[in-house]
Coordinates of C-alpha atoms in Angstrom, one line a residue:
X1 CA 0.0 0.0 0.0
X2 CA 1.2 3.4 -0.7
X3 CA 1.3 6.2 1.8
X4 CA -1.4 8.1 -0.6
X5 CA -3.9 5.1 0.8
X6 CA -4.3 3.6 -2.7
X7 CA -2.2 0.5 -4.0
X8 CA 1.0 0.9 -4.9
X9 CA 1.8 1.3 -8.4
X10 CA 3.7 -1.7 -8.0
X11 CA 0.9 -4.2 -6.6
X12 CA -1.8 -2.8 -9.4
X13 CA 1.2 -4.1 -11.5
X14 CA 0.9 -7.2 -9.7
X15 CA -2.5 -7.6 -10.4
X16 CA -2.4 -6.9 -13.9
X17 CA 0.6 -9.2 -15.1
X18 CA -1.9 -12.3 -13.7
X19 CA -5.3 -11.1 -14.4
X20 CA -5.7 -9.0 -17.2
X21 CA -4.8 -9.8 -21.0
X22 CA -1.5 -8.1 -22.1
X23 CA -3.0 -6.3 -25.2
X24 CA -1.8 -3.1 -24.0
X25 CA 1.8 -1.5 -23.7
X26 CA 1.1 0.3 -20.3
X27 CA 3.1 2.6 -18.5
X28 CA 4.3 1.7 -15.0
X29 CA 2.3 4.3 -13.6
X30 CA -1.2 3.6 -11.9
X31 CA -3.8 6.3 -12.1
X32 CA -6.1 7.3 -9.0
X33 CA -7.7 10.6 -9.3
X34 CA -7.9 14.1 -11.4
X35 CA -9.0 17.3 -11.2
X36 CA -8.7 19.7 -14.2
X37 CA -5.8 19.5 -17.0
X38 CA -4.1 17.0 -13.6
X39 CA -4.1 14.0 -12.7
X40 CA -2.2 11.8 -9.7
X41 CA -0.5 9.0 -9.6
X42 CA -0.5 5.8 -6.7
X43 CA 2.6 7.5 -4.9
X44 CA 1.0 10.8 -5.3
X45 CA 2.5 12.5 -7.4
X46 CA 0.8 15.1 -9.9
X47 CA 1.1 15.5 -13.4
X48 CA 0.0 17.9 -16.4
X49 CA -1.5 16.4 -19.3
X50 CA -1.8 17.4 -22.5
X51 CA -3.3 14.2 -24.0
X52 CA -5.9 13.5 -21.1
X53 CA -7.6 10.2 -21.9
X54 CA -6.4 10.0 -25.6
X55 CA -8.7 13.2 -26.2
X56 CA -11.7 11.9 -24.2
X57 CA -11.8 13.7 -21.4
X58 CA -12.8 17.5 -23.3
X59 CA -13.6 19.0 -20.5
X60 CA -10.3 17.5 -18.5
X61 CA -10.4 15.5 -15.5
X62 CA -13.6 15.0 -13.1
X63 CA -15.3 18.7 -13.9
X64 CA -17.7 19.5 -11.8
X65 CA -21.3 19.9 -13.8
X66 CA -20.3 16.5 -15.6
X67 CA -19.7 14.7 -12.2
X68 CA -23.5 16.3 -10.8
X69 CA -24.9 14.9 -13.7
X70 CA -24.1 11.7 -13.8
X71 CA -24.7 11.4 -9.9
X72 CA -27.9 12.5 -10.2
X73 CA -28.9 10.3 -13.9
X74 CA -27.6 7.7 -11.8
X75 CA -29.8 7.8 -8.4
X76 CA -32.7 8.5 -10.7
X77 CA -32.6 6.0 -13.9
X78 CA -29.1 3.9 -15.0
X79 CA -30.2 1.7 -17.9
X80 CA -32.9 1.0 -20.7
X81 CA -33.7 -0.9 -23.7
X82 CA -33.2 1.0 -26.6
X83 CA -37.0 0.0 -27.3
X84 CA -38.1 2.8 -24.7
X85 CA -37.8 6.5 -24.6
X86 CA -35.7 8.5 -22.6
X87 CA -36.2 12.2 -22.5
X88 CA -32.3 12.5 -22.0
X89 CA -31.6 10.8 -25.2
X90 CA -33.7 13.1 -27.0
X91 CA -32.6 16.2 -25.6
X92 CA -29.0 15.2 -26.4
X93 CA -29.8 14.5 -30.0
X94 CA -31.8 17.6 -30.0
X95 CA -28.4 19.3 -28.6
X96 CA -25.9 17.8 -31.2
X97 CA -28.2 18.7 -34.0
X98 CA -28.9 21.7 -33.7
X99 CA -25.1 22.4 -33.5
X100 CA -24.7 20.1 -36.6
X101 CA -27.1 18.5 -38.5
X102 CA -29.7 15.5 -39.5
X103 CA -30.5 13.1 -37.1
X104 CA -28.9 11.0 -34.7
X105 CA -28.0 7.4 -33.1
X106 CA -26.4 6.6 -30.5
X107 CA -23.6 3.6 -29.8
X108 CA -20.6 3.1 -27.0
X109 CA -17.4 4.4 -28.7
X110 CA -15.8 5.7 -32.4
X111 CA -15.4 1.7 -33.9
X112 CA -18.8 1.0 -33.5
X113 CA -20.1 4.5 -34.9
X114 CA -17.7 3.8 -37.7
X115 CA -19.0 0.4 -38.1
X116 CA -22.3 1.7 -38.4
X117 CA -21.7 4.8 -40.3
X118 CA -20.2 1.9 -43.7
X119 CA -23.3 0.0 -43.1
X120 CA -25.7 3.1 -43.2
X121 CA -23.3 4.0 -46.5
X122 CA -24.1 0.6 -47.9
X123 CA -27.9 0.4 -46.7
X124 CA -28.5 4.0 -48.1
X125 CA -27.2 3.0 -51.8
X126 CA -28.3 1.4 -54.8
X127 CA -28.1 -2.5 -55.2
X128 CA -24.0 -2.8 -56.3
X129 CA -22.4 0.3 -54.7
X130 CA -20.5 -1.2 -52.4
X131 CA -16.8 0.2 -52.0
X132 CA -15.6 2.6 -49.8
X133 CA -12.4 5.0 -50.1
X134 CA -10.3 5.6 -47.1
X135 CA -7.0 7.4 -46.5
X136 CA -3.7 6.3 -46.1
X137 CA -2.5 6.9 -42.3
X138 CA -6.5 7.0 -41.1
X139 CA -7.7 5.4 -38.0
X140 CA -11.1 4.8 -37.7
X141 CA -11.3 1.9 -35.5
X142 CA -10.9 -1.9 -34.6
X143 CA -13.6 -3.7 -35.5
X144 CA -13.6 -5.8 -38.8
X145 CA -14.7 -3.5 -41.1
X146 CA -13.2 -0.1 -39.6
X147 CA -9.9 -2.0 -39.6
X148 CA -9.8 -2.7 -42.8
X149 CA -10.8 1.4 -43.1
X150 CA -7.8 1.4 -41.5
X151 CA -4.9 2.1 -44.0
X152 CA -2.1 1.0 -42.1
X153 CA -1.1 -2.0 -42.5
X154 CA 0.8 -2.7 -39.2
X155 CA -3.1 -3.1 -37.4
X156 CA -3.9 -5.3 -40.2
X157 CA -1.0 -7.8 -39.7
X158 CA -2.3 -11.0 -39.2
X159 CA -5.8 -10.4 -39.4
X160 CA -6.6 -11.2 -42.8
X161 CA -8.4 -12.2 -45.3
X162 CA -10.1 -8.5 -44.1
X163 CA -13.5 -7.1 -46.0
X164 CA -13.7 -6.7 -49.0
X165 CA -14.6 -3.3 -50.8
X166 CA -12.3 -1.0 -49.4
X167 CA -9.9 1.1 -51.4
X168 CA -7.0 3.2 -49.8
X169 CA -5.7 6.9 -51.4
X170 CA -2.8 8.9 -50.0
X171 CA -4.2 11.9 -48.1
X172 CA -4.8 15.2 -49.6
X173 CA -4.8 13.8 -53.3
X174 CA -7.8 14.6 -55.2
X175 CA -6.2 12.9 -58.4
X176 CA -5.9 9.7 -56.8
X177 CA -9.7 9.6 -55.6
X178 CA -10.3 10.2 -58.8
X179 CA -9.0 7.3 -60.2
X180 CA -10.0 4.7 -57.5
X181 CA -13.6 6.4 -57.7
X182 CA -16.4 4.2 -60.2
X183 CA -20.2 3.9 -59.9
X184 CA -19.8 0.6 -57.4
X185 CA -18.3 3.6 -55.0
X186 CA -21.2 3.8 -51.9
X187 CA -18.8 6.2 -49.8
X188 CA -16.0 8.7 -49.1
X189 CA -14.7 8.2 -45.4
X190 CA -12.3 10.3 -44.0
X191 CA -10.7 12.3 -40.6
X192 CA -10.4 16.0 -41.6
X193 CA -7.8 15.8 -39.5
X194 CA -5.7 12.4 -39.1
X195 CA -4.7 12.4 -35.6
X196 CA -3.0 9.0 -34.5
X197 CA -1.6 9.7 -38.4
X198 CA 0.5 12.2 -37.1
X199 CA -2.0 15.7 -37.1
X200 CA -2.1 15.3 -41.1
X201 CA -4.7 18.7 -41.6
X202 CA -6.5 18.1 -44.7
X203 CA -6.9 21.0 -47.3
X204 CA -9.9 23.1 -47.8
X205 CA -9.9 22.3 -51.1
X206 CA -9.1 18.6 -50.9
X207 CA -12.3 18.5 -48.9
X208 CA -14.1 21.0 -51.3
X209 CA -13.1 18.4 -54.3
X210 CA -14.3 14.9 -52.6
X211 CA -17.9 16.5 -51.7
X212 CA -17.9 17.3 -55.4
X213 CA -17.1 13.5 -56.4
X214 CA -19.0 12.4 -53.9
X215 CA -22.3 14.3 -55.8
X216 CA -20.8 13.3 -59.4
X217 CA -20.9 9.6 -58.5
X218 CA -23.7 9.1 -56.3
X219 CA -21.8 8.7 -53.3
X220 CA -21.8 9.4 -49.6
X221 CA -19.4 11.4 -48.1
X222 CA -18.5 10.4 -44.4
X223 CA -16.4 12.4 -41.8
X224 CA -15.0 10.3 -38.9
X225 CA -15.0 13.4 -36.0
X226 CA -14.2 10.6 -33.5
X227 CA -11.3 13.1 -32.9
X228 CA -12.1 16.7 -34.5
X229 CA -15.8 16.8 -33.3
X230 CA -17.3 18.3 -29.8
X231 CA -15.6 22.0 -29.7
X232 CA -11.9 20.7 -30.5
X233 CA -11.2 22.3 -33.9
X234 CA -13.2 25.6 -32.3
X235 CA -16.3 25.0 -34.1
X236 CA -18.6 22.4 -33.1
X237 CA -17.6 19.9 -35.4
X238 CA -14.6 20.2 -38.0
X239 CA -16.4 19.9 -40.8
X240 CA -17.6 23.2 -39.9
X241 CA -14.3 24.4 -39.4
X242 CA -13.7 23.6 -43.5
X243 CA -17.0 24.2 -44.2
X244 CA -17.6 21.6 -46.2
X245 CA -20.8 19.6 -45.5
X246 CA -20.8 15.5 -45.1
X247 CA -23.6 13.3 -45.3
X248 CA -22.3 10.9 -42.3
X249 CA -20.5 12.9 -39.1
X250 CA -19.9 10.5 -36.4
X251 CA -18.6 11.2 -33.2
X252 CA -16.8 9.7 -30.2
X253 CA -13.8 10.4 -27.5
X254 CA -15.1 14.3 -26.1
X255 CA -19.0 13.4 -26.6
X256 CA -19.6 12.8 -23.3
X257 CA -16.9 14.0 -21.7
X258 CA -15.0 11.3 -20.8
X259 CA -18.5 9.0 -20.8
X260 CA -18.2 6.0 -23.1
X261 CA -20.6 7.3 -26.0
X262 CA -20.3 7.2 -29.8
X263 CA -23.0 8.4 -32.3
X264 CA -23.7 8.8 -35.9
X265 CA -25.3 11.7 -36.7
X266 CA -27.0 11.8 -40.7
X267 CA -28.9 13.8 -42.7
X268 CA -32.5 13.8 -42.7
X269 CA -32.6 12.0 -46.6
X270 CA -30.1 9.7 -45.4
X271 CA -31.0 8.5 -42.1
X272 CA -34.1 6.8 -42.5
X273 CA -32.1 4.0 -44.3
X274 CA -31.3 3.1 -41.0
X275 CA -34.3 1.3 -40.5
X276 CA -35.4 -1.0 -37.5
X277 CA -34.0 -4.5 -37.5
X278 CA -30.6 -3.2 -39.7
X279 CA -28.3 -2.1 -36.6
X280 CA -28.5 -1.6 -32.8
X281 CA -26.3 -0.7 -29.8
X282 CA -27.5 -2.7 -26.6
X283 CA -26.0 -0.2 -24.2
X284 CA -26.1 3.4 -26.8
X285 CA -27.8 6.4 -25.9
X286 CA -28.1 5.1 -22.1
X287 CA -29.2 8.1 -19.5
X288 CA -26.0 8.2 -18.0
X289 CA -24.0 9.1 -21.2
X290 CA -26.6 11.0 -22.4
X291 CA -26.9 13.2 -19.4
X292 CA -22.9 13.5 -19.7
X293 CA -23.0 14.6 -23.3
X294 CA -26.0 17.0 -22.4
X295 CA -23.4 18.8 -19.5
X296 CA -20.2 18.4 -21.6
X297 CA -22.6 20.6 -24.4
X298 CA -23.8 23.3 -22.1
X299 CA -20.2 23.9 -20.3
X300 CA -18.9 24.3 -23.6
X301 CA -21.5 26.5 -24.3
X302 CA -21.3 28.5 -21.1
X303 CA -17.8 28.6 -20.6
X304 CA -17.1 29.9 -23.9
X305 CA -14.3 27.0 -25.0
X306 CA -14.7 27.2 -28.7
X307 CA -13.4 30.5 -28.3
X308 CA -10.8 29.6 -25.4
X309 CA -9.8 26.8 -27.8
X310 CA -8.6 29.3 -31.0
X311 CA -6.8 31.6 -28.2
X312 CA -4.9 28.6 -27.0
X313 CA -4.4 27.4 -30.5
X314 CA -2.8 30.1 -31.8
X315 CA -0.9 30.7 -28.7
X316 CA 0.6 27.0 -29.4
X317 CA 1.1 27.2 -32.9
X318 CA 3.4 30.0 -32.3
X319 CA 5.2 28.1 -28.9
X320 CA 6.3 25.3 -31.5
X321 CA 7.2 27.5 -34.5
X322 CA 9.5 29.5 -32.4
X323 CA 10.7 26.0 -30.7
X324 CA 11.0 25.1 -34.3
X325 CA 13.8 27.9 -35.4
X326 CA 15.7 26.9 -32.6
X327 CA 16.0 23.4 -33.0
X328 CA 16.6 21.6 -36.5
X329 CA 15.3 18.4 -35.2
X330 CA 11.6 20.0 -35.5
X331 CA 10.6 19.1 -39.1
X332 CA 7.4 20.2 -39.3
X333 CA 4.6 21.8 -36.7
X334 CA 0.8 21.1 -37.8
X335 CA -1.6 22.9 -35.3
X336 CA -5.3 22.6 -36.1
X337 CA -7.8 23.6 -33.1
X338 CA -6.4 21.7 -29.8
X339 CA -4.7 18.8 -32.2
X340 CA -1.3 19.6 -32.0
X341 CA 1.3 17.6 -33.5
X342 CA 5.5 18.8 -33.9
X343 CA 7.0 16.1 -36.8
X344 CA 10.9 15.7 -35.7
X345 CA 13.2 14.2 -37.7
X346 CA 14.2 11.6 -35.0
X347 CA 12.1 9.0 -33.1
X348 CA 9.3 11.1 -30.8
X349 CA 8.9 8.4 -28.1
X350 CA 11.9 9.6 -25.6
X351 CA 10.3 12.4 -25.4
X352 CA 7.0 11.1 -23.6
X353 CA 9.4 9.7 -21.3
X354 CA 11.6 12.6 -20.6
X355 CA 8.2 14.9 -20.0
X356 CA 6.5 12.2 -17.8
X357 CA 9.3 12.2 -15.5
X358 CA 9.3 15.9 -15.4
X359 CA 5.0 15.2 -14.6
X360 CA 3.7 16.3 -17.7
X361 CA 2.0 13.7 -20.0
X362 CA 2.2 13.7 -23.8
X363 CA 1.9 11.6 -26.5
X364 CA 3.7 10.4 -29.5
X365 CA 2.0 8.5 -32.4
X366 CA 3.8 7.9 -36.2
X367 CA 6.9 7.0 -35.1
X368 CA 8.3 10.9 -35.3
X369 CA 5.5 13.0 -34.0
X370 CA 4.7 14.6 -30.8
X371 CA 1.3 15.1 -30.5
X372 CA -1.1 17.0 -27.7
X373 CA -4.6 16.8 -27.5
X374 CA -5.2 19.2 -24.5
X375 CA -8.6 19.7 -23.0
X376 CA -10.8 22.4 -24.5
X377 CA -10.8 24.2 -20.9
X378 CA -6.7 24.3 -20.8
X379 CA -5.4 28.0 -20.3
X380 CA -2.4 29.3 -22.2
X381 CA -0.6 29.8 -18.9
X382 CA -1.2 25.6 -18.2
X383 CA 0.0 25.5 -21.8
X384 CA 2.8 27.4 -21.2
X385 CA 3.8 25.3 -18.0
X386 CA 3.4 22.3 -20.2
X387 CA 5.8 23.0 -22.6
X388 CA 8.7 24.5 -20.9
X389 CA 9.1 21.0 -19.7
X390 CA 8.6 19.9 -23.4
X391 CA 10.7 22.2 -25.2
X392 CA 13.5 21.2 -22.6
X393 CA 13.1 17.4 -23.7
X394 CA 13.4 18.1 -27.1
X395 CA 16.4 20.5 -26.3
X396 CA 17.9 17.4 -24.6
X397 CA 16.7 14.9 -27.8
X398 CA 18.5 17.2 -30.1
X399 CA 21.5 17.2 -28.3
X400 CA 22.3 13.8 -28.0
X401 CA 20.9 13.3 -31.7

């Protein structure tokens, strides 16, 4: 036992190594509380971070009107059938489309709206439009069919023989859609901005050219916001942010807060092929996530964070470029919203190590980048104490490069 009351990070080790499936490369840190853009550890020490719950937790860590909310769903109404109506699953949908558009439904995480977003595609189109594009370096999930969306082959490996009807193009290359696009072509689906891809931004125009061969060939064109949606990009939804208008938005990580909750959200032509009987989520749109999603909206509202998130945004983008004049090993810096990503020239992943031991989290994804996804509530000055400690790291990376 540690002297913080909680087990050690050591004996929740323990625990792990016999109990629980090794399918994850941990760090040998247990978590046991947060507050804000911190969190603390077993032994009690407190840490920054930038990349709080891969992006899930929006609003960081344990805020208050989320934490009411839930408490009082919970004493009042925890779980029903899908087959009932809840008025908290309306008035979320109600919420989300009025900031966005069509209609919605509701699952548990980004896979399974994914999953269900290529099976609307596919339902919604004529008999024998069946392929879908996706994007080299996208992530859109793990189930069987949004892995083999998945253009990287290392989460492939192994897996095979994976669906069929899927067709990969390199990112930001209107030519090449072009060329994989025919009239068996149900869908376009796409991140506007890659993030476990590295914080690849796509172009306005890029975007602007697959809505228009989307039309020309009878397609559907799908946004995976899993990522970019809730506030993140400082518009509701990043589509908005490009303003170029899908067919298919669907949403994940910040819709609830922290809440397991995914959800597809469609246009009004398009979502009644949805029908009963085609697809289901036992455990989507349950009172608890829905009355987390209906909080995590109205402090967004109320607190003003799309604006707090282009302040911040801008504040970082400038941090790393200056960062990047000083230190050659800094190829690249792609800021969009509160996606942050610095491309080096050398491997990223010392550098979550040197900042956790300095207590400030970060992440690295691509090999080479280092990427921050910090909370739509995160101040410049927290962004500031951030990444003195990450600037030094790098500082140290490039000197023993």
């Amino acid at each position: 036992m540690s002297t913080t009351g909680f087990l050690s990070s050591q004996e929740v080790i323990q625990v792990f190594d016999k109990h629980v499936i090794p399918n994850y490369g941990r760090y040998p840190i247990s978590l046991v509380r947060g507050e804000g853009c911190h969190v603390w550890d077993a032994e009690g020490k407190r840490y920054l971070d930038l990349f709080p719950g891969w992006g899930c937790n929006i609003l960081g860590y344990s805020p208050s009107r989320l934490v009411t909310a839930i408490q009082e769903q919970a004493a009042r109404l925890i779980h029903v059938p899908n087959t009932w109506y809840t008025e908290q699953q309306g008035e979320f949908a109600r919420q989300l489309t009025t900031h966005g558009f069509g209609q919605a439904f509701f699952c548990n995480s980004g896979a399974e709206a994914n999953e269900g977003a290529i099976k609307l595609a596919r339902l919604h189109s004529s008999e024998g439009k069946h392929k879908v594009i996706t994007f080299e370096n996208g992530f859109h999930g793990r189930t069987f069919a949004t892995l083999t969306a998945t253009a990287q082959p290392k989460y492939q490996e192994g897996l095979g023989p994976l669906m069929a009807g899927f067709r990969y193009a390199p990112f930001n290359d209107l030519e090449a859609v072009r060329e994989l696009i025919d009239d068996e072509t149900c869908a376009i689906l796409l991140e506007p901005v890659q993030g476990e891809g590295g914080v690849n931004v796509a172009t306005k125009e890029f975007l602007e050219g697959l809505r228009a061969l989307a039309d020309e060939y009878g397609a559907l064109l799908i946004f995976d916001e899993v990522q970019t949606g809730m506030g993140r990009l400082g518009t509701w939804f990043g589509y908005q942010h490009f303003g170029v208008q899908p067919d298919i938005m669907t949403l994940a990580k910040g819709l609830a807060g922290g809440v397991a909750c995914g959800a597809i959200l469609a246009t009004e032509e398009v979502s009644p092929s949805l029908r009963p009987g085609m697809h289901a989520s036992t455990f989507g749109g349950n009172p608890i996530a829905m009355a987390a999603g209906i909080a995590t909206v109205n402090t967004i509202e109320e607190e003003n964070l799309l604006e707090n998130v282009q302040i911040v945004s801008a504040h970082a983008e400038a941090k790393f470029k200056e960062l990047q004049e000083e230190l050659p090993i800094i190829q690249d810096v792609r800021v969009c919203g509160m996606m942050i990503g610095a491309e080096l020239t050398i491997p990223a992943k010392p550098a979550v190590q040197k900042c956790m031991e300095q207590g400030v989290l970060i992440n690295a994804t691509h090999d080479t980048v280092v990427r921050l996804l910090p909370s739509l509530n995160t101040t410049t000055e927290i962004f500031d104490e951030g990444f003195e400690v990450i600037a030094e790291a790098l500082r140290e990376m490039a000197d023993e490069a």
